[in-house]
Tab-separated table of C-alpha atoms and ligand atoms in Angstrom:
chain	number	residue	atom	x	y	z
A	1	MET	CA	193.159	20.163	-78.885
A	2	ARG	CA	193.871	18.605	-75.428
A	3	PHE	CA	193.778	20.553	-72.242
A	4	GLN	CA	197.719	21.453	-72.027
A	5	THR	CA	197.775	22.378	-75.615
A	6	LYS	CA	194.791	24.749	-75.033
A	7	THR	CA	196.622	26.506	-72.265
A	8	VAL	CA	199.295	27.378	-74.853
A	9	HIS	CA	197.164	28.165	-77.913
A	10	ALA	CA	193.653	28.615	-77.071
A	11	GLY	CA	192.830	32.458	-77.993
A	12	VAL	CA	196.366	33.073	-78.860
A	13	ASP	CA	197.764	33.304	-82.329
A	14	LYS	CA	195.301	36.048	-83.669
A	15	ASP	CA	197.506	38.723	-84.937
A	16	THR	CA	196.302	39.426	-88.261
A	17	ALA	CA	198.169	42.657	-88.597
A	18	TYR	CA	201.935	41.536	-88.360
A	19	ASN	CA	201.627	37.750	-87.473
A	20	SER	CA	203.053	38.276	-84.069
A	21	VAL	CA	203.307	34.819	-82.197
A	22	VAL	CA	202.308	36.512	-79.002
A	23	THR	CA	198.889	38.152	-78.528
A	24	PRO	CA	199.439	42.074	-78.879
A	25	ILE	CA	198.532	44.498	-76.179
A	26	TYR	CA	195.773	46.698	-77.605
A	27	GLN	CA	196.489	49.426	-74.945
A	28	THR	CA	193.726	51.802	-76.316
A	29	SER	CA	190.386	52.953	-74.915
A	30	THR	CA	188.798	53.566	-78.168
A	31	PHE	CA	188.754	52.280	-81.900
A	32	ARG	CA	188.228	54.387	-85.102
A	33	PHE	CA	185.159	53.701	-87.108
A	34	GLU	CA	185.838	52.854	-90.794
A	35	GLU	CA	182.679	54.965	-91.526
A	36	VAL	CA	179.575	55.874	-89.480
A	37	GLY	CA	178.094	52.402	-88.286
A	38	LYS	CA	181.119	50.348	-89.438
A	39	THR	CA	184.000	49.019	-87.233
A	40	LYS	CA	186.368	46.319	-87.339
A	41	GLY	CA	184.585	44.656	-84.550
A	42	TYR	CA	185.735	47.054	-81.715
A	43	ASP	CA	184.549	50.474	-80.870
A	44	TYR	CA	185.395	50.948	-76.969
A	45	THR	CA	187.369	48.978	-74.629
A	46	ARG	CA	184.893	48.641	-71.721
A	47	THR	CA	182.766	46.833	-74.258
A	48	LEU	CA	185.340	44.760	-76.088
A	49	ASN	CA	188.992	44.791	-76.359
A	50	PRO	CA	191.138	42.226	-78.689
A	51	THR	CA	193.661	41.392	-76.054
A	52	ARG	CA	190.979	40.804	-73.444
A	53	LYS	CA	189.095	38.737	-75.840
A	54	ALA	CA	192.154	36.460	-76.473
A	55	LEU	CA	192.078	35.923	-72.740
A	56	GLU	CA	188.302	35.260	-72.604
A	57	GLU	CA	188.507	32.748	-75.448
A	58	SER	CA	191.200	31.146	-73.490
A	59	ILE	CA	189.433	30.556	-70.229
A	60	ALA	CA	186.271	29.689	-72.077
A	61	ALA	CA	188.060	26.841	-73.713
A	62	LEU	CA	189.783	25.569	-70.674
A	63	GLU	CA	186.462	25.523	-68.959
A	64	GLY	CA	184.637	24.263	-71.730
A	65	GLY	CA	182.115	26.939	-71.668
A	66	ALA	CA	180.320	28.887	-74.541
A	67	GLY	CA	181.753	32.231	-73.331
A	68	ALA	CA	183.715	34.134	-70.499
A	69	LYS	CA	184.360	37.617	-69.666
A	70	ALA	CA	187.438	38.748	-68.155
A	71	VAL	CA	187.100	41.328	-65.306
A	72	SER	CA	188.921	43.542	-63.020
A	73	THR	CA	189.024	41.220	-59.851
A	74	GLY	CA	187.524	38.027	-58.474
A	75	MET	CA	185.259	39.798	-56.500
A	76	ALA	CA	183.998	41.693	-59.658
A	77	ALA	CA	183.397	38.297	-61.057
A	78	SER	CA	181.397	37.140	-58.019
A	79	MET	CA	179.366	40.582	-57.999
A	80	THR	CA	178.588	40.269	-61.634
A	81	ALA	CA	177.491	36.752	-61.281
A	82	LEU	CA	174.967	37.813	-58.637
A	83	HIS	CA	173.415	40.132	-61.356
A	84	PHE	CA	171.874	37.077	-62.759
A	85	LEU	CA	169.477	37.078	-59.831
A	86	HIS	CA	166.967	39.749	-58.792
A	87	ALA	CA	165.964	41.733	-55.818
A	88	GLY	CA	164.429	39.461	-53.205
A	89	ASP	CA	165.826	35.956	-54.467
A	90	HIS	CA	167.012	33.636	-52.043
A	91	ILE	CA	170.539	32.037	-52.345
A	92	ILE	CA	171.879	29.177	-50.575
A	93	CYS	CA	175.647	29.723	-49.966
A	94	THR	CA	178.357	27.328	-48.806
A	95	ASN	CA	179.033	28.061	-44.905
A	96	ASP	CA	182.883	28.163	-45.364
A	97	CYS	CA	182.894	30.504	-48.550
A	98	TYR	CA	185.617	33.013	-49.351
A	99	GLY	CA	185.326	36.076	-46.765
A	100	GLY	CA	184.829	38.560	-49.753
A	101	THR	CA	181.793	36.047	-50.820
A	102	GLU	CA	180.088	36.568	-47.605
A	103	ARG	CA	180.764	40.342	-47.578
A	104	ILE	CA	179.288	40.947	-51.082
A	105	LEU	CA	176.306	38.569	-50.327
A	106	ARG	CA	175.767	40.550	-47.142
A	107	THR	CA	176.080	43.770	-48.853
A	108	TYR	CA	173.626	42.591	-51.460
A	109	ALA	CA	171.287	41.380	-48.725
A	110	GLU	CA	171.147	44.963	-47.217
A	111	LEU	CA	170.989	46.805	-50.552
A	112	PHE	CA	168.648	44.718	-52.597
A	113	ASN	CA	166.919	42.583	-50.247
A	114	PHE	CA	168.753	39.220	-51.330
A	115	GLN	CA	167.882	36.427	-48.712
A	116	VAL	CA	171.076	34.300	-48.049
A	117	THR	CA	171.425	30.982	-45.985
A	118	TYR	CA	174.747	29.463	-45.068
A	119	VAL	CA	174.893	25.833	-44.974
A	120	ASN	CA	177.211	23.036	-44.447
A	121	MET	CA	177.089	21.554	-47.981
A	122	THR	CA	178.875	18.354	-47.092
A	123	ASP	CA	175.223	17.628	-45.705
A	124	LEU	CA	172.961	17.425	-48.952
A	125	GLN	CA	169.955	17.000	-46.690
A	126	ALA	CA	170.729	20.244	-44.908
A	127	VAL	CA	170.865	22.002	-48.468
A	128	ARG	CA	167.445	20.441	-49.342
A	129	ALA	CA	165.956	21.627	-46.230
A	130	GLU	CA	166.845	25.066	-46.860
A	131	LEU	CA	165.313	25.339	-50.312
A	132	ARG	CA	162.386	27.984	-50.373
A	133	PRO	CA	160.006	28.928	-53.142
A	134	ASN	CA	162.098	31.951	-54.095
A	135	THR	CA	165.523	30.037	-53.966
A	136	LYS	CA	167.196	30.885	-57.406
A	137	ALA	CA	170.772	30.158	-56.667
A	138	VAL	CA	173.348	27.696	-55.019
A	139	TRP	CA	176.671	28.982	-54.522
A	140	ILE	CA	179.447	26.114	-54.472
A	141	GLU	CA	183.206	26.700	-53.565
A	142	THR	CA	185.120	23.589	-53.440
A	143	PRO	CA	187.543	22.812	-52.003
A	144	SER	CA	186.672	25.400	-49.468
A	145	ASN	CA	188.735	28.262	-48.182
A	146	PRO	CA	190.712	27.814	-45.977
A	147	LEU	CA	189.453	24.333	-44.612
A	148	LEU	CA	189.537	22.621	-47.994
A	149	ASN	CA	186.164	20.973	-47.449
A	150	ILE	CA	185.044	19.169	-50.631
A	151	VAL	CA	181.403	19.159	-51.495
A	152	ASP	CA	179.581	17.163	-54.361
A	153	ILE	CA	179.212	19.469	-57.139
A	154	GLU	CA	177.011	17.168	-59.256
A	155	ALA	CA	174.454	16.175	-56.227
A	156	LEU	CA	174.317	20.101	-55.385
A	157	THR	CA	173.727	21.124	-59.027
A	158	LYS	CA	171.047	18.565	-59.279
A	159	ILE	CA	169.303	19.978	-56.290
A	160	ALA	CA	169.691	23.431	-57.554
A	161	HIS	CA	168.315	22.538	-61.222
A	162	GLU	CA	165.328	20.329	-59.572
A	163	HIS	CA	164.306	23.498	-57.775
A	164	GLY	CA	164.700	25.692	-61.036
A	165	ALA	CA	167.741	27.394	-59.310
A	166	LEU	CA	171.018	28.186	-61.050
A	167	ALA	CA	174.384	26.597	-59.760
A	168	PHE	CA	177.184	28.598	-59.423
A	169	ALA	CA	180.783	27.441	-58.989
A	170	ASP	CA	183.804	29.303	-57.759
A	171	ASN	CA	186.613	27.313	-59.313
A	172	THR	CA	189.515	29.415	-58.043
A	173	PHE	CA	191.351	26.900	-55.660
A	174	LEU	CA	191.938	24.082	-58.261
A	175	SER	CA	191.777	25.980	-61.491
A	176	PRO	CA	190.408	24.345	-64.756
A	177	TYR	CA	193.435	22.063	-64.790
A	178	ASN	CA	192.181	20.107	-61.596
A	179	GLN	CA	188.466	20.619	-61.725
A	180	HIS	CA	185.773	21.000	-64.560
A	181	PRO	CA	182.400	22.175	-62.875
A	182	PHE	CA	180.480	22.449	-66.263
A	183	GLU	CA	180.821	18.382	-66.439
A	184	PHE	CA	178.728	18.082	-63.427
A	185	GLY	CA	176.222	20.429	-64.758
A	186	VAL	CA	177.066	23.696	-63.137
A	187	ASP	CA	175.706	26.718	-65.079
A	188	ILE	CA	177.983	29.600	-64.139
A	189	ILE	CA	181.946	29.337	-62.939
A	190	ILE	CA	183.699	32.151	-61.119
A	191	HIS	CA	187.361	32.542	-60.979
A	192	SER	CA	189.795	34.733	-59.177
A	193	THR	CA	192.303	34.713	-61.954
A	194	THR	CA	194.555	36.738	-59.438
A	195	LYS	CA	195.410	33.063	-58.095
A	196	TYR	CA	196.351	30.139	-60.057
A	197	LEU	CA	195.390	31.253	-63.656
A	198	ASN	CA	197.768	34.044	-63.690
A	199	GLY	CA	199.796	32.314	-61.122
A	200	HIS	CA	202.599	35.076	-60.559
A	201	SER	CA	201.109	37.504	-57.889
A	202	ASP	CA	201.501	40.326	-60.429
A	203	VAL	CA	197.942	41.220	-61.264
A	204	VAL	CA	194.513	41.091	-59.611
A	205	GLY	CA	191.585	39.714	-61.947
A	206	GLY	CA	188.647	37.681	-62.295
A	207	ALA	CA	186.612	35.547	-64.812
A	208	ILE	CA	183.158	34.499	-65.313
A	209	VAL	CA	182.305	31.484	-67.578
A	210	ALA	CA	178.977	30.766	-69.053
A	211	LYS	CA	177.992	27.173	-70.129
A	212	THR	CA	175.095	28.271	-72.457
A	213	GLN	CA	175.426	30.779	-75.209
A	214	GLU	CA	172.285	32.521	-73.687
A	215	HIS	CA	174.073	33.111	-70.373
A	216	ALA	CA	177.254	33.961	-72.224
A	217	ASP	CA	175.365	36.848	-74.039
A	218	ARG	CA	173.652	37.941	-70.980
A	219	LEU	CA	177.364	38.035	-69.412
A	220	GLN	CA	178.575	40.442	-72.145
A	221	TYR	CA	175.831	42.733	-71.627
A	222	LEU	CA	176.311	42.532	-67.583
A	223	VAL	CA	180.041	43.270	-67.798
A	224	ASN	CA	179.508	46.193	-70.313
A	225	ALA	CA	176.713	47.563	-68.367
A	226	ILE	CA	178.435	47.436	-64.750
A	227	GLY	CA	181.762	48.260	-66.092
A	228	VAL	CA	184.090	45.776	-64.573
A	229	SER	CA	186.147	44.788	-67.551
A	230	GLN	CA	189.743	44.027	-66.972
A	231	ALA	CA	192.338	46.343	-68.498
A	232	PRO	CA	194.252	45.201	-71.626
A	233	PHE	CA	197.547	44.780	-70.013
A	234	ASP	CA	196.473	43.034	-67.146
A	235	SER	CA	194.562	40.679	-69.418
A	236	TRP	CA	197.716	40.101	-71.218
A	237	LEU	CA	199.634	39.132	-68.099
A	238	VAL	CA	196.785	36.629	-67.124
A	239	LEU	CA	196.834	35.196	-70.806
A	240	ARG	CA	200.746	34.644	-70.424
A	241	GLY	CA	200.265	33.028	-67.144
A	242	ILE	CA	197.756	30.629	-68.248
A	243	LYS	CA	200.294	29.115	-70.772
A	244	THR	CA	202.325	27.593	-67.897
A	245	LEU	CA	199.286	26.573	-65.793
A	246	VAL	CA	199.854	22.687	-66.198
A	247	PRO	CA	203.370	22.628	-65.172
A	248	ARG	CA	202.926	24.993	-62.381
A	249	MET	CA	199.950	22.895	-61.106
A	250	LYS	CA	201.995	19.955	-61.272
A	251	ALA	CA	204.807	21.474	-59.259
A	252	HIS	CA	202.228	23.141	-56.628
A	253	GLU	CA	200.688	19.776	-56.159
A	254	GLU	CA	203.977	17.647	-55.609
A	255	ASN	CA	205.055	20.354	-53.029
A	256	ALA	CA	201.755	20.638	-51.498
A	257	ARG	CA	201.521	16.723	-50.762
A	258	ALA	CA	205.107	16.745	-49.422
A	259	VAL	CA	204.391	19.585	-47.073
A	260	ALA	CA	200.932	17.967	-45.892
A	261	GLU	CA	202.845	14.688	-45.203
A	262	PHE	CA	205.547	16.551	-43.227
A	263	LEU	CA	202.822	18.662	-41.139
A	264	ASN	CA	201.034	15.208	-40.421
A	265	GLU	CA	203.941	13.919	-38.630
A	266	ASN	CA	204.731	17.055	-36.572
A	267	LYS	CA	203.918	17.440	-32.940
A	268	SER	CA	203.131	21.086	-33.077
A	269	VAL	CA	200.408	20.378	-35.465
A	270	ARG	CA	196.844	19.167	-34.322
A	271	ARG	CA	195.195	18.507	-37.630
A	272	VAL	CA	196.082	19.123	-41.318
A	273	PHE	CA	193.610	19.919	-43.916
A	274	TYR	CA	194.732	18.540	-47.429
A	275	PRO	CA	192.225	16.746	-49.630
A	276	GLY	CA	195.205	14.467	-51.025
A	277	LEU	CA	195.765	12.869	-47.440
A	278	PRO	CA	193.498	9.598	-47.231
A	279	SER	CA	192.543	10.695	-43.633
A	280	HIS	CA	190.941	13.832	-45.173
A	281	PRO	CA	187.096	13.326	-45.020
A	282	GLY	CA	186.603	14.394	-48.584
A	283	HIS	CA	189.480	12.480	-49.905
A	284	GLU	CA	187.185	9.938	-51.735
A	285	LEU	CA	184.962	12.655	-53.347
A	286	ALA	CA	187.917	14.693	-54.243
A	287	LYS	CA	189.564	11.532	-55.951
A	288	ARG	CA	186.230	11.235	-57.913
A	289	GLN	CA	185.277	14.792	-58.832
A	290	GLN	CA	188.876	16.520	-59.289
A	291	THR	CA	191.881	15.397	-61.298
A	292	GLY	CA	194.520	16.514	-58.719
A	293	PHE	CA	194.538	17.880	-55.038
A	294	GLY	CA	195.992	21.367	-55.603
A	295	GLY	CA	198.634	23.301	-53.876
A	296	MET	CA	196.641	24.654	-50.783
A	297	VAL	CA	197.347	23.142	-47.324
A	298	SER	CA	195.786	24.345	-43.839
A	299	PHE	CA	196.590	23.033	-40.521
A	300	GLU	CA	195.361	23.649	-36.962
A	301	VAL	CA	198.316	24.373	-34.373
A	302	GLU	CA	198.710	22.302	-31.346
A	303	GLY	CA	198.920	25.206	-28.642
A	304	ASN	CA	197.445	28.461	-28.204
A	305	ILE	CA	197.244	31.854	-30.367
A	306	GLU	CA	200.701	32.850	-29.019
A	307	LYS	CA	202.185	29.765	-30.593
A	308	THR	CA	200.198	30.343	-33.845
A	309	LYS	CA	201.597	33.820	-34.063
A	310	LYS	CA	205.057	32.663	-33.543
A	311	ILE	CA	204.870	30.151	-36.336
A	312	LEU	CA	203.461	32.891	-38.644
A	313	GLY	CA	206.272	35.442	-37.693
A	314	SER	CA	209.107	32.908	-38.178
A	315	THR	CA	208.982	31.578	-41.774
A	316	LYS	CA	211.679	32.856	-43.829
A	317	ILE	CA	210.543	31.466	-47.386
A	318	PHE	CA	206.822	31.562	-46.956
A	319	ALA	CA	205.982	35.269	-46.879
A	320	LEU	CA	203.175	36.466	-44.363
A	321	ALA	CA	200.638	37.453	-46.974
A	322	GLU	CA	197.110	36.927	-48.285
A	323	SER	CA	196.068	35.756	-51.715
A	324	LEU	CA	197.284	32.319	-52.960
A	325	GLY	CA	198.277	30.477	-56.117
A	326	GLY	CA	201.202	32.249	-57.060
A	327	ILE	CA	204.841	30.389	-57.908
A	328	GLU	CA	205.936	31.723	-54.319
A	329	SER	CA	204.981	30.194	-51.115
A	330	LEU	CA	202.732	32.282	-48.569
A	331	ILE	CA	201.556	31.759	-45.288
A	332	CYS	CA	198.387	33.188	-44.027
A	333	HIS	CA	196.246	33.605	-40.770
A	334	PRO	CA	192.603	33.137	-42.028
A	335	ALA	CA	191.083	34.453	-38.891
A	336	THR	CA	192.632	37.952	-38.973
A	337	MET	CA	193.477	38.429	-42.646
A	338	THR	CA	191.507	36.680	-45.395
A	339	HIS	CA	188.404	36.071	-43.301
A	340	GLY	CA	188.776	38.980	-41.488
A	341	SER	CA	185.847	40.740	-42.925
A	342	MET	CA	183.644	37.741	-42.221
A	343	ASN	CA	180.811	37.745	-39.614
A	344	PRO	CA	182.679	36.342	-36.671
A	345	GLU	CA	179.713	34.060	-35.474
A	346	LEU	CA	179.652	32.504	-39.081
A	347	ARG	CA	183.463	32.143	-39.030
A	348	GLU	CA	183.480	30.196	-35.820
A	349	LYS	CA	180.615	28.079	-37.049
A	350	ALA	CA	182.369	27.218	-39.987
A	351	GLY	CA	185.551	25.822	-37.986
A	352	ILE	CA	187.813	28.755	-38.865
A	353	ASN	CA	189.412	29.316	-35.539
A	354	GLU	CA	192.463	31.386	-34.624
A	355	ARG	CA	194.757	28.380	-34.643
A	356	ILE	CA	194.194	27.706	-38.190
A	357	ILE	CA	197.209	28.572	-40.577
A	358	ARG	CA	196.653	28.324	-44.453
A	359	LEU	CA	199.753	27.688	-46.861
A	360	SER	CA	199.768	28.450	-50.476
A	361	VAL	CA	202.648	26.208	-51.401
A	362	GLY	CA	204.684	27.539	-54.133
A	363	ILE	CA	206.925	25.808	-56.812
A	364	GLU	CA	210.292	26.183	-54.883
A	365	ASP	CA	212.382	23.060	-53.907
A	366	LYS	CA	210.087	21.312	-51.721
A	367	ASN	CA	213.065	20.548	-49.186
A	368	ASP	CA	213.629	24.190	-48.612
A	369	LEU	CA	209.850	24.611	-47.921
A	370	ILE	CA	209.804	21.640	-45.373
A	371	GLU	CA	212.964	22.883	-43.564
A	372	ASP	CA	211.418	26.349	-43.278
A	373	LEU	CA	208.399	24.972	-41.780
A	374	GLU	CA	210.154	22.688	-39.625
A	375	GLN	CA	212.301	25.517	-37.914
A	376	ALA	CA	209.292	27.646	-37.650
A	377	LEU	CA	207.297	24.997	-35.926
A	378	LEU	CA	209.859	24.293	-33.185
B	401	PLP	C1	190.645	35.512	-53.865
B	401	PLP	C2	189.350	34.887	-54.122
B	401	PLP	C3	188.385	35.535	-54.401
B	401	PLP	C4	188.290	36.855	-54.644
B	401	PLP	O1	189.173	37.278	-55.894
B	401	PLP	P1	189.985	38.775	-55.991
B	401	PLP	O2	190.874	38.629	-57.301
B	401	PLP	O3	190.826	38.949	-54.639
B	401	PLP	O4	188.799	39.774	-55.915
B	401	PLP	C5	187.065	34.817	-54.684
B	401	PLP	N1	187.001	33.512	-54.551
B	401	PLP	C6	188.058	32.739	-54.048
B	401	PLP	C7	187.806	31.376	-53.627
B	401	PLP	C8	189.126	33.428	-53.746
B	401	PLP	O5	190.418	32.542	-53.330
């Protein structure tokens, strides 16, 4: 099956009881044993659930991994992935990571003595310079949030593997439609399915995908042990969302490009961050390693914080809200919202100043989106 066919069918079509076309929701915590020691493959929903299993098969197929686990949130996915490491291990993380990534790494550094170094991963030499004998993981997020920096997944994975470390990649921003980290050697992929995979802003969820069967088995063990599995109904919603991933991603990208080009010409905008613009420093790399540029656009306001707040408060279609990847357009102020929990010094160093605005461009009519921004930028 080709990718688009997989989004509609992988994991689905599994109802052997009544042949329903859509995956049933097994809204049950537990399953009857046929006799002592004998089940139909399911005993307790934290461990395995047929609805969730359908979603897991779908995501594993889309990423091309040996197995996937669907969990309660994207942060649960990141946290579970960190359980592939041990106390005292050193992790090299991209310096403009998602705010929650920095928070969980900081927490694990305090609790379990993880050592974490943040580095600008567009500079491969700088990454190499940070390797230590106990470096066990390289944590990649590309395009980054909110500045949409692009880093070279293949080169970073090679650095990690030459050192005997694992390569983790958060693939939330592009979804498996536009980026395939396993093709570049990554070991573990993380998703916030809250975003593009579900795509309708009505669920929080996460997924972890393992390339090898060995890692997939460990993942099944970890998710059951920690207890972060996704609820059956939420799993069903994400599975439903995935079926329209391709047409949604195409619409997001078409609109994002139009919005980026509009902002690029506007006097109230100092800089636009969109990998699809030839002026973006990561444009060539993005063309090479991605199959599209996605639906996220950020920009720096020409003016002060007051002007920035005025823009954030004046859009009518773009809702002032965190999150991204849903069909409706959102506008957000990273410095006080998504990245509010981040260490302020690290945030400034990563270039996330208070004049940066991030847009999650939805699938509305692009002319309405541009008109909305036009009046807000006045
Ligand atoms: C949203 C997000 C997360 C966290 O996901 P939740 O579902 O909010 O827990 C992690 N990484 C990236 C890149 C995100 O955008």
